[in-house]
mmCIF file of C-alpha atoms and ligand atoms in Angstrom:
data_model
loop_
_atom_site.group_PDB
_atom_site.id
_atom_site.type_symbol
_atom_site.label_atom_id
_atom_site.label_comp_id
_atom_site.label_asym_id
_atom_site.label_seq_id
_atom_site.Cartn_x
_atom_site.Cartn_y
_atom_site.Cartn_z
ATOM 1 C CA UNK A 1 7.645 -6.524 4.836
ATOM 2 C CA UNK A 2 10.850 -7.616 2.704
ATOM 3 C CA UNK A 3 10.745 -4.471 0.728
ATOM 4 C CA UNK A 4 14.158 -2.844 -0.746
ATOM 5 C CA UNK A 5 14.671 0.841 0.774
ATOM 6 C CA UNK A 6 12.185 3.047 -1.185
ATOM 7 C CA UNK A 7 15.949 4.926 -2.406
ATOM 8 C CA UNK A 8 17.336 1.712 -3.537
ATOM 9 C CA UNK A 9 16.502 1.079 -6.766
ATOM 10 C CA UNK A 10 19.027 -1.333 -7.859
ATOM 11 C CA UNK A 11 17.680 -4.301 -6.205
ATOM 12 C CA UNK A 12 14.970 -4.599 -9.359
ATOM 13 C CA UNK A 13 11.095 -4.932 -9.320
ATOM 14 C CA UNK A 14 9.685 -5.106 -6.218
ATOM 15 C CA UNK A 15 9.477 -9.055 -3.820
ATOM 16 C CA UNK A 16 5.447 -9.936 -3.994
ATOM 17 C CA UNK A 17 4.474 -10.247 -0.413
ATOM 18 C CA UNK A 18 0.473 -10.864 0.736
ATOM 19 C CA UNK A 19 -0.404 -6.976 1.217
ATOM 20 C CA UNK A 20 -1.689 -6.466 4.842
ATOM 21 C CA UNK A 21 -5.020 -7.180 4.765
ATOM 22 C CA UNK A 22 -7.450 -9.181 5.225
ATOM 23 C CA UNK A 23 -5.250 -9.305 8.786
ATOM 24 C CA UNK A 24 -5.653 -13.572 8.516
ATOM 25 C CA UNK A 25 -2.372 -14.003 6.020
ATOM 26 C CA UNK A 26 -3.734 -14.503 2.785
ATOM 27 C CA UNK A 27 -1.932 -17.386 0.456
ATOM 28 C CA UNK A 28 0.203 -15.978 -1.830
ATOM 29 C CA UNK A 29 -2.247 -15.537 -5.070
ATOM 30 C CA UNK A 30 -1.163 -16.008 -8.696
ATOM 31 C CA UNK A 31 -2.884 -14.647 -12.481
ATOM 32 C CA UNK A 32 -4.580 -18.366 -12.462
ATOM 33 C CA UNK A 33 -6.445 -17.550 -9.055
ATOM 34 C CA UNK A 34 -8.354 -14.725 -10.849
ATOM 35 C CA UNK A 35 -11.078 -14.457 -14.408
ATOM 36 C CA UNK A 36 -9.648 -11.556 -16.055
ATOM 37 C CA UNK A 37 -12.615 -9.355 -17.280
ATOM 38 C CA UNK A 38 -12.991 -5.894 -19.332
ATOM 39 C CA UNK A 39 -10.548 -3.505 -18.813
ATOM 40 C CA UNK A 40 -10.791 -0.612 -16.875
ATOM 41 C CA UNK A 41 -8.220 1.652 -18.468
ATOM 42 C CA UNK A 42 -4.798 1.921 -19.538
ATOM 43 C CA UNK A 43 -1.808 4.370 -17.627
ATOM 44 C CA UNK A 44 1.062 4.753 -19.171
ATOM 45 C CA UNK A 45 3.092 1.676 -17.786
ATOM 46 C CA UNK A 46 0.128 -0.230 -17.227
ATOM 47 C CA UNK A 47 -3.591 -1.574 -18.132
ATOM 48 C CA UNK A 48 -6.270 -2.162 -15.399
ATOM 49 C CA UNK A 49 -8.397 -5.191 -16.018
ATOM 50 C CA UNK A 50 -11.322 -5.779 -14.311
ATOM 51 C CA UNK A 51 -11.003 -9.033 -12.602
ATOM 52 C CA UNK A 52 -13.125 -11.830 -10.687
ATOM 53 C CA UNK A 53 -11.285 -14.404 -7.452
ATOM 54 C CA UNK A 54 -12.149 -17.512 -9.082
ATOM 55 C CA UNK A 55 -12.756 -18.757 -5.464
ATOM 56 C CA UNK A 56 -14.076 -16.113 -3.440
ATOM 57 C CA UNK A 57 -15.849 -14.502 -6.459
ATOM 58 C CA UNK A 58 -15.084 -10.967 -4.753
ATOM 59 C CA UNK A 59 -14.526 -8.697 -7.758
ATOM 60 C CA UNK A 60 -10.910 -6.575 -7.983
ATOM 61 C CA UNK A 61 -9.623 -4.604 -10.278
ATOM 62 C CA UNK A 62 -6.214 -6.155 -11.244
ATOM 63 C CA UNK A 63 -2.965 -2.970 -12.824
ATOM 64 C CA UNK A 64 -0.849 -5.418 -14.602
ATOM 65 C CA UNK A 65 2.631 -3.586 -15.424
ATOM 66 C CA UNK A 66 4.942 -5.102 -17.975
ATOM 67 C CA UNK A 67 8.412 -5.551 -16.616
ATOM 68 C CA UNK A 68 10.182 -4.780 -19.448
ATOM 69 C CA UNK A 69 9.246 -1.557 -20.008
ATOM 70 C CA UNK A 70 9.230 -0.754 -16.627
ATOM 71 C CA UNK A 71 12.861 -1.176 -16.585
ATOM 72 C CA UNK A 72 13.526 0.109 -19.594
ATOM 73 C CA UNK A 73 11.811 3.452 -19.149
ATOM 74 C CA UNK A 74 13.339 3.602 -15.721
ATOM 75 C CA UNK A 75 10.078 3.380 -14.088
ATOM 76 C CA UNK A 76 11.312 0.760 -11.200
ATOM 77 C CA UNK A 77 11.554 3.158 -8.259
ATOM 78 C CA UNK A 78 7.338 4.600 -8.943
ATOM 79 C CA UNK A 79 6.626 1.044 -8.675
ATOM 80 C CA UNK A 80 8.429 0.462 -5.437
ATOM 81 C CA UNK A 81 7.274 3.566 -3.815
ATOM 82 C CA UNK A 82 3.709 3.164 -4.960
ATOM 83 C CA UNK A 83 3.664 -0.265 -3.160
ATOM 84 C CA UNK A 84 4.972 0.989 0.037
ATOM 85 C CA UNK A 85 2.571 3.964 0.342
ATOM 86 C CA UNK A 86 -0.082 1.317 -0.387
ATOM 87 C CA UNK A 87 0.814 -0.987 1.724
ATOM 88 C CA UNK A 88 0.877 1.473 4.340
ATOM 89 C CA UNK A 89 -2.112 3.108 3.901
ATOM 90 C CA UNK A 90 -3.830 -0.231 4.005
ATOM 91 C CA UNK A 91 -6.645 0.717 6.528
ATOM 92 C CA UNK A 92 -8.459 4.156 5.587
ATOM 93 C CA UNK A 93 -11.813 3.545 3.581
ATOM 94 C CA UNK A 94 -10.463 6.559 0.824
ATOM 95 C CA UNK A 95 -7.570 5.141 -0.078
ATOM 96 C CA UNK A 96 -7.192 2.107 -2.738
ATOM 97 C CA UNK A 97 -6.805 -0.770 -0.700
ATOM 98 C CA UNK A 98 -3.833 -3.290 -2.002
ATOM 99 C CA UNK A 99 -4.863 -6.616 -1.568
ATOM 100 C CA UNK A 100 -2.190 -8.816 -3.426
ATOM 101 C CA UNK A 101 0.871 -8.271 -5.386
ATOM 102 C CA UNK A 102 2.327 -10.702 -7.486
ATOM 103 C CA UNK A 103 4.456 -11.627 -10.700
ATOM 104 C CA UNK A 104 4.886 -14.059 -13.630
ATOM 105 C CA UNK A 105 7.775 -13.584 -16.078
ATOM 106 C CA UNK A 106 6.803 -10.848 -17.925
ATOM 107 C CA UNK A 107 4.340 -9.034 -16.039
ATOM 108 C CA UNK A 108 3.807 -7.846 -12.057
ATOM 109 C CA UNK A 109 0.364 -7.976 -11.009
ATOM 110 C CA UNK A 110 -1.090 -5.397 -8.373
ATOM 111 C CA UNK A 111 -4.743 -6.963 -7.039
ATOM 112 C CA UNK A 112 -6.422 -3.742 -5.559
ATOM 113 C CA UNK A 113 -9.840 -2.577 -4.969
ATOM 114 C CA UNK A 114 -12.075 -2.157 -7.350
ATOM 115 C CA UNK A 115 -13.834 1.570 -8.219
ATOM 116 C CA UNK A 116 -17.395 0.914 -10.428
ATOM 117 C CA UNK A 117 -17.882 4.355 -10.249
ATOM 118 C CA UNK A 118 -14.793 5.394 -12.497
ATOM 119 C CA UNK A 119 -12.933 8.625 -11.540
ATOM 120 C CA UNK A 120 -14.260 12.142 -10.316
ATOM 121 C CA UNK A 121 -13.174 13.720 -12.795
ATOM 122 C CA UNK A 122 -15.585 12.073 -15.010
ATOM 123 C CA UNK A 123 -18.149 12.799 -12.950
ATOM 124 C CA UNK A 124 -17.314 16.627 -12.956
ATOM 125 C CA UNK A 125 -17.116 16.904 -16.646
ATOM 126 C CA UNK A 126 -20.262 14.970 -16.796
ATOM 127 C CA UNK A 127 -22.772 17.149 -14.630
ATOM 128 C CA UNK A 128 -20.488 20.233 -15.439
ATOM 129 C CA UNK A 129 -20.087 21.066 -11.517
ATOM 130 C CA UNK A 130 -20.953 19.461 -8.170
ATOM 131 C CA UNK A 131 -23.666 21.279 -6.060
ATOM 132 C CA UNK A 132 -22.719 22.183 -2.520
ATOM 133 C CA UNK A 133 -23.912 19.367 -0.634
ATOM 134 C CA UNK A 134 -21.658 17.178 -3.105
ATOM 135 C CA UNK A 135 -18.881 19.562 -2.932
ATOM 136 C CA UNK A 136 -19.129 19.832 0.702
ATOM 137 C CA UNK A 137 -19.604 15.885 1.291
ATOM 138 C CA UNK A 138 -16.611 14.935 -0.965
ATOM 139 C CA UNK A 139 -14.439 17.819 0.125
ATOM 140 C CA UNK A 140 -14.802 16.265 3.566
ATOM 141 C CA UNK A 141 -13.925 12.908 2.351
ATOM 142 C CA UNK A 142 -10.925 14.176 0.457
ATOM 143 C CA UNK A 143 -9.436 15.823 3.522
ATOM 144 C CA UNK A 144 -9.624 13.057 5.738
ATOM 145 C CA UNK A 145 -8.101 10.568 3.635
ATOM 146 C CA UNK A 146 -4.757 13.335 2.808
ATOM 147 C CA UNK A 147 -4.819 13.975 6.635
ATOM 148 C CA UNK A 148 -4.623 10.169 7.302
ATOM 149 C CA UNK A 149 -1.802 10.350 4.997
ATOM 150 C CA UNK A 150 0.021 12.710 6.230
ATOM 151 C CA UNK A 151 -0.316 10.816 9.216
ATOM 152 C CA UNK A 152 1.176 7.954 7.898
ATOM 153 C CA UNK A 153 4.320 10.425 6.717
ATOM 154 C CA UNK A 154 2.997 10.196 2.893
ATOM 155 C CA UNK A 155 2.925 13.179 0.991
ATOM 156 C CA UNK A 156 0.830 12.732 -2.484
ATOM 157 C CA UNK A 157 2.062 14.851 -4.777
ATOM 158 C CA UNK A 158 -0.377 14.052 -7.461
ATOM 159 C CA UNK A 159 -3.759 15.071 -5.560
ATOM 160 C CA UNK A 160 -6.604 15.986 -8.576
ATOM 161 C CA UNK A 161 -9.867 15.055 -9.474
ATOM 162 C CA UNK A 162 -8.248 12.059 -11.821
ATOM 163 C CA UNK A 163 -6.757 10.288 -9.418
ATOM 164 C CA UNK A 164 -9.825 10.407 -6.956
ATOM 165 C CA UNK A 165 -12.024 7.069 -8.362
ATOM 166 C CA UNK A 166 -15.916 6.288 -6.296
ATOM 167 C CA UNK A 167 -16.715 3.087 -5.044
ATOM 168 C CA UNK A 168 -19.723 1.150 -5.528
ATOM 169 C CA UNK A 169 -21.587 3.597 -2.958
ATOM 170 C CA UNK A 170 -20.169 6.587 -4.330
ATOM 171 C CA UNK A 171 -17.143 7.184 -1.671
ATOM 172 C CA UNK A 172 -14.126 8.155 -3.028
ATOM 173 C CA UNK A 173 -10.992 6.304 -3.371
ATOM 174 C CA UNK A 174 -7.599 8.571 -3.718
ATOM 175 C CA UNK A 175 -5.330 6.671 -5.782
ATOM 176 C CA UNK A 176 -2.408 6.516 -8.061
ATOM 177 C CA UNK A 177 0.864 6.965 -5.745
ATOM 178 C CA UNK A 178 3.602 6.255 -7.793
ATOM 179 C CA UNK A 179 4.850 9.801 -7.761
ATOM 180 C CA UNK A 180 4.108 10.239 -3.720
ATOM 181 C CA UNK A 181 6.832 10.717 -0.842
ATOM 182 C CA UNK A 182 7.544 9.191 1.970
ATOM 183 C CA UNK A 183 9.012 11.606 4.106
ATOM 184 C CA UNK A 184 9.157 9.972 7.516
ATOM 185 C CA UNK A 185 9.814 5.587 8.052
ATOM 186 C CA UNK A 186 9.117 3.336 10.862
ATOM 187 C CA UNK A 187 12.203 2.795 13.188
ATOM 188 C CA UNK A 188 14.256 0.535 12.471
ATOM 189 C CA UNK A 189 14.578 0.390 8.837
ATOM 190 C CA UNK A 190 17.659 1.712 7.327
ATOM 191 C CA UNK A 191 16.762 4.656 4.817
ATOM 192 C CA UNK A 192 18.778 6.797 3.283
ATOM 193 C CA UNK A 193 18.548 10.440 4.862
ATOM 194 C CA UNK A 194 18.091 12.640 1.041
ATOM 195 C CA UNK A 195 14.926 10.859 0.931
ATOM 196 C CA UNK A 196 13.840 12.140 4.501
ATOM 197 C CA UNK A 197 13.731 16.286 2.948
ATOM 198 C CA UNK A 198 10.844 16.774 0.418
ATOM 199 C CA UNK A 199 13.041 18.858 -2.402
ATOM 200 C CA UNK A 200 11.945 17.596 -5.343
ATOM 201 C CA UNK A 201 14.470 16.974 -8.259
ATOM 202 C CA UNK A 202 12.505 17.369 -11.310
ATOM 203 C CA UNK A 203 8.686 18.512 -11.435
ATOM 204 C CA UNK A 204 6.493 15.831 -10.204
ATOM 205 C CA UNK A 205 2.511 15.877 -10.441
ATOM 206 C CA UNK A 206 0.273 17.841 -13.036
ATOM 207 C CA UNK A 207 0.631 21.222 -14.055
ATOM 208 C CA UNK A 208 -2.574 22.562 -13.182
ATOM 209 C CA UNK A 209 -2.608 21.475 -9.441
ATOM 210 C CA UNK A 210 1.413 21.846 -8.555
ATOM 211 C CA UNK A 211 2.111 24.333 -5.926
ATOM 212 C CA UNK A 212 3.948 27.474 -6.223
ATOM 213 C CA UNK A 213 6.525 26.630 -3.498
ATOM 214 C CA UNK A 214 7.859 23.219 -6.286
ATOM 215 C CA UNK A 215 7.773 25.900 -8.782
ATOM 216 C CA UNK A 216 9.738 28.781 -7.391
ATOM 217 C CA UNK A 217 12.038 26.289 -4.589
ATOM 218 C CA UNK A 218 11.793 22.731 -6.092
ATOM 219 C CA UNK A 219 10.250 22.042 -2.289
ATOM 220 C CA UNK A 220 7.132 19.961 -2.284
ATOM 221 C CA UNK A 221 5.771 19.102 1.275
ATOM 222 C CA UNK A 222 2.963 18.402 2.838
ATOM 223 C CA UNK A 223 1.040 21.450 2.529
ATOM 224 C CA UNK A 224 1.668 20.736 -1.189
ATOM 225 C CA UNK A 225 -1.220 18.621 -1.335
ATOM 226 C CA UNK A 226 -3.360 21.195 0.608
ATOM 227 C CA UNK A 227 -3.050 23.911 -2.734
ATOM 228 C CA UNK A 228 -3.679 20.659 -4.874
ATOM 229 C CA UNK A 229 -7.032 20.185 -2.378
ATOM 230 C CA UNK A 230 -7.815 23.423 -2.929
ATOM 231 C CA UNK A 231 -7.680 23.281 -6.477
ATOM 232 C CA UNK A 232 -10.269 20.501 -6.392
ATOM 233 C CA UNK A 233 -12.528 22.142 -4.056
ATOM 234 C CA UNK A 234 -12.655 24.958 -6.975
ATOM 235 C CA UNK A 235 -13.229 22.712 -9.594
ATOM 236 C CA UNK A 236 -15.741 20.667 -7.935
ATOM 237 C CA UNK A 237 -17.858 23.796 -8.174
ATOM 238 C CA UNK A 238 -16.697 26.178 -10.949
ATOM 239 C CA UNK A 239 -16.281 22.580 -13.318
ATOM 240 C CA UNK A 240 -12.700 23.580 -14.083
ATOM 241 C CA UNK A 241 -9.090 24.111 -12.144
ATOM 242 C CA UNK A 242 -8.543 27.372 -11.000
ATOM 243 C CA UNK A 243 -4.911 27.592 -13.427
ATOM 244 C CA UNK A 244 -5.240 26.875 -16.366
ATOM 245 C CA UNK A 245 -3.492 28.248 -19.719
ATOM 246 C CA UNK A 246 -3.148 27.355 -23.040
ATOM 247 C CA UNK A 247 0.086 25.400 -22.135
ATOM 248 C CA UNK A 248 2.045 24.387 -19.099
ATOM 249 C CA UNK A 249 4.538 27.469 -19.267
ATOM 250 C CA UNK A 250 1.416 29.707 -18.909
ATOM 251 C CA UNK A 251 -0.250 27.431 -16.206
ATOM 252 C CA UNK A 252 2.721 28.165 -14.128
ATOM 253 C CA UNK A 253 2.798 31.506 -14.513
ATOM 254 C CA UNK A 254 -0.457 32.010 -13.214
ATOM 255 C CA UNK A 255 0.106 29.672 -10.534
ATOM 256 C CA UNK A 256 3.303 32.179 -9.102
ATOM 257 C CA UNK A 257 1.617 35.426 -9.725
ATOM 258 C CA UNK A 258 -1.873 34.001 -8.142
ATOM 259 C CA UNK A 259 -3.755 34.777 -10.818
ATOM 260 C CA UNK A 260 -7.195 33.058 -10.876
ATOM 261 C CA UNK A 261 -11.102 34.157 -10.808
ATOM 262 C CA UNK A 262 -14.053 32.791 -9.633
ATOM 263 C CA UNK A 263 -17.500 32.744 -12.256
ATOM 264 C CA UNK A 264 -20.050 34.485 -11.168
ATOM 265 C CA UNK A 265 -22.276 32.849 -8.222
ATOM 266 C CA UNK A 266 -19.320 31.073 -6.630
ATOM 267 C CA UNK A 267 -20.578 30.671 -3.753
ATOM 268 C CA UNK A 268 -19.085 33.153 -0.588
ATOM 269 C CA UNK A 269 -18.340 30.658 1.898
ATOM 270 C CA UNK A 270 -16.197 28.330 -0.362
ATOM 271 C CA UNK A 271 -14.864 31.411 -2.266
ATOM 272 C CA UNK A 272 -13.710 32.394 1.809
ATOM 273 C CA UNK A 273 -12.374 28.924 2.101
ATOM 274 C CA UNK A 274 -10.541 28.708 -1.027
ATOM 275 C CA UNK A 275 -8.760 32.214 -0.303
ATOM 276 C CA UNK A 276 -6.922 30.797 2.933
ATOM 277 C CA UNK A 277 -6.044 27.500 0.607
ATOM 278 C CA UNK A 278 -4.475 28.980 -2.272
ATOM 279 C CA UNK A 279 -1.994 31.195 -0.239
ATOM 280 C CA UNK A 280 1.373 31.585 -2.405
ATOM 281 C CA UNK A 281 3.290 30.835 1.089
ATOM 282 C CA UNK A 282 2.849 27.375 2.461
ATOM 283 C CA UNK A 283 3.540 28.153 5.843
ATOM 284 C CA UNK A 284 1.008 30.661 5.382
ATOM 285 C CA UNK A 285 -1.992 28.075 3.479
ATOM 286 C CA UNK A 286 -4.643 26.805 6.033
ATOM 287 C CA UNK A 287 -3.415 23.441 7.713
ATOM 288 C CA UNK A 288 -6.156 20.658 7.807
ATOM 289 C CA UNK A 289 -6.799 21.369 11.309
ATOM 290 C CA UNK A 290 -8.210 24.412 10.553
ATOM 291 C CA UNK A 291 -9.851 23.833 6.532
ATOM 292 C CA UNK A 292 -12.268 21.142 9.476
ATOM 293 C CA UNK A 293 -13.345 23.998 11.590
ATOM 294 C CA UNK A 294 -14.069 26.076 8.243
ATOM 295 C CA UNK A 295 -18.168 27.432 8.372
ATOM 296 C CA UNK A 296 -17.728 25.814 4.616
ATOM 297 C CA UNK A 297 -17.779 22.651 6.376
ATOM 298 C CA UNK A 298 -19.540 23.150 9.350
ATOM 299 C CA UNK A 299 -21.674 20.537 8.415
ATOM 300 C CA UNK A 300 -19.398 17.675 8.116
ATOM 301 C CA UNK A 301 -19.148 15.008 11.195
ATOM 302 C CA UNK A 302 -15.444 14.860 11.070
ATOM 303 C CA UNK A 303 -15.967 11.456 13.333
ATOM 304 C CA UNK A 304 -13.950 8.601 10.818
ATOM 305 C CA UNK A 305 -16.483 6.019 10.944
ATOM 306 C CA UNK A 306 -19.453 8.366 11.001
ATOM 307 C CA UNK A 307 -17.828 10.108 7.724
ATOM 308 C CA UNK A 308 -17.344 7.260 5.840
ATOM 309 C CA UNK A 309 -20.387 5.121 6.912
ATOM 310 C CA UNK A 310 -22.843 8.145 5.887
ATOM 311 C CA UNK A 311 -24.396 7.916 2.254
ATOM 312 C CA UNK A 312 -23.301 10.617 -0.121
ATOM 313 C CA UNK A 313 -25.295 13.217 -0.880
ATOM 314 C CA UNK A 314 -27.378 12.687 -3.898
ATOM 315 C CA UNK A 315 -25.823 14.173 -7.475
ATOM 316 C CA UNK A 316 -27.952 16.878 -8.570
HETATM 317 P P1 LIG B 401 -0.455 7.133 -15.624
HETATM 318 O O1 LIG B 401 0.296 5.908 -15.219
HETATM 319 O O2 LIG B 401 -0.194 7.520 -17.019
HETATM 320 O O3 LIG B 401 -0.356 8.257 -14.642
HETATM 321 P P2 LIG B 401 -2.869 6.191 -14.497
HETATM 322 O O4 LIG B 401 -2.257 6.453 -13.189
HETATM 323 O O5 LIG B 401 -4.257 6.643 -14.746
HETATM 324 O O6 LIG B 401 -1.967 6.744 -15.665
HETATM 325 P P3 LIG B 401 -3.399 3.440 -13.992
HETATM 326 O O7 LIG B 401 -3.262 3.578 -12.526
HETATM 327 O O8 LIG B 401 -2.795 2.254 -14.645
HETATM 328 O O9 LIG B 401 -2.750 4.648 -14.761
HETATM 329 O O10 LIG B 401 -4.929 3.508 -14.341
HETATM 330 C C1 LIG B 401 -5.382 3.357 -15.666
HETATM 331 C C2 LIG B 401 -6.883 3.574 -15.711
HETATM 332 O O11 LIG B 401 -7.550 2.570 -14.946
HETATM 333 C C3 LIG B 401 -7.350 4.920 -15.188
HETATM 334 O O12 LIG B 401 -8.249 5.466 -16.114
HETATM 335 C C4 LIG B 401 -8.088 4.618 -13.922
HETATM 336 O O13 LIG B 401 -9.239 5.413 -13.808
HETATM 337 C C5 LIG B 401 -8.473 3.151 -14.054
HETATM 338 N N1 LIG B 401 -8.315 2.522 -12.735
HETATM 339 C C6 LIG B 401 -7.183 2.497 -12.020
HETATM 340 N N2 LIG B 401 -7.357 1.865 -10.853
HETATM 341 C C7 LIG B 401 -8.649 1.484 -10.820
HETATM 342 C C8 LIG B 401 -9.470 0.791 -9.855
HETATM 343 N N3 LIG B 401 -8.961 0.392 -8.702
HETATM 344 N N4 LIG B 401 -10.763 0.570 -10.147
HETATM 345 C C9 LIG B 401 -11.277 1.002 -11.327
HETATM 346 N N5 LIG B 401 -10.561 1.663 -12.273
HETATM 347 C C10 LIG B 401 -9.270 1.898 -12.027
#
């Protein structure tokens, strides 16, 4: 695809190119192909609108970023990188699928999938906590789409309950990768070797879910996103992250010393599970291989297909 290097940011906003799927090119699409409905939210460079193919009448949800103040908050390089890792990812049913990028003079349009079911988060602070079968069912899901990733040489960086939205049948979509690494590229393309280590210059991601090791060595790598999952997995049951302080100086603090609880009636097997995730040392935290093979999640079919064709568990 005629992307810049990830690395190189002077070569401006990103070329639109047909994402990869469907695999039959698609025509380059424009704003006019699409009947821009409600909107869906608003990040801080962009606003999600809710959007219909005036031909195909399949429904999208359309993050239109202004170009302007994408350059002039210095923004260009998320945008890039959370293109690539999109474009990339383009086959696993948890990840936001990309569809179509394209621009007009003031604005650059990303056409993605859309999630009716809004973002997890929501749903936790609307039933308080998951139940186990929930916890269990979307833990699953959650782990095989950041092992795909991995996979694919992404690293997150941003993994929490915000950034996981539910499709129309209540799967979840992981999305929002603006802030993610790419830490290993296809041969062939010519990228510069700084971006191939996973030190991070300044803190990236949410206080609550970062990992000790980007605190205390400014290293963020894969197993980075495992502390992040298992600061979901907690949440998902006790309705809250395990760190959390009055302010982020205080969140960090208990994030290096370890310092969390669980309430009362966590239950034993997840509280077993969670120990072995939230392990200060990352080459010490339990690598995906082994969170599968967890009793915790003894019930899961880790079969890709099977995982993602089965119907969520019912919210209690
Ligand atoms: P920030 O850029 O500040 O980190 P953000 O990542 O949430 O914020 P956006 O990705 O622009 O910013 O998303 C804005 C809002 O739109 C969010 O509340 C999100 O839940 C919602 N949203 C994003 N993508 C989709 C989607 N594919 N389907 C439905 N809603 C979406």
């Amino acid at each position: 695809l005629p992307l810049p290097p990830v690395d190189d940011y002077s070569g401006g906003l990103p070329t639109p190119v047909p994402a990869p799927r469907p695999s039959n090119p698609a025509p380059q699409k424009q704003a006019q192909d699409f009947n821009f409905g409600k909107s869906l939210g608003e990040g801080s460079y962009s606003t999600v609108i809710a959007a219909t193919d005036r031909q195909s009448l399949k429904e999208y949800a359309i993050k239109v970023l202004d170009k302007h103040h994408i350059t002039k908050e210095k923004k260009v390089k998320y945008v890039h990188i959370e293109k690539e890792t999109l474009v990339r990812l383009g086959d696993h049913p948890g990840i936001i699928q990309l569809y179509y990028t394209f621009q007009d003079a003031q604005s650059l349009y990303f056409v993605l999938e859309i999630a009716p079911n809004g973002e997890l988060l929501s749903l936790i602070k609307r039933l308080g906590s998951l139940d186990l079968a929930c916890t269990c069912y979307y833990g699953a899901e959650l782990l095989d789409a950041i092992e795909y990733m991995h996979s694919k040489g992404i690293i997150h960086r941003d993994i929490k309950p915000e950034n996981i939205l539910l499709n129309k049948d209540m799967h979840i979509l992981v999305t929002d990768f603006g802030t993610a690494k790419i830490i290993d590229y296809p041969e062939g393309l010519d990228y510069s070797p700084e971006s191939q280590d996973c030190r991070a210059k300044s803190f990236v991601g949410t206080a609550e879910y970062v990992s000790p090791e980007l605190l205390t060595q400014k290293y963020a790598g894969k197993m980075a996103d495992i502390w992040a999952y298992g600061c979901v997995l907690y949440q998902m049951v006790a309705g809250r992250p395990p760190f959390k302080a009055a302010n982020e100086y205080q969140t960090f603090q208990k994030i290096v010393k370890l310092r969390f609880s669980y309430p009362p009636g966590f239950p034993i097997g997840l509280r077993d599970l969670i120990k072995q995730i939230l392990v200060l040392d990352p080459a010490k935290r339990l690598p995906i291989s082994k969170i599968k093979q967890h009793q915790f999640l003894s019930s899961i079919s880790w079969d890709r297909d099977a995982l993602w064709n089965s119907t969520p568990p019912k919210l209690a």
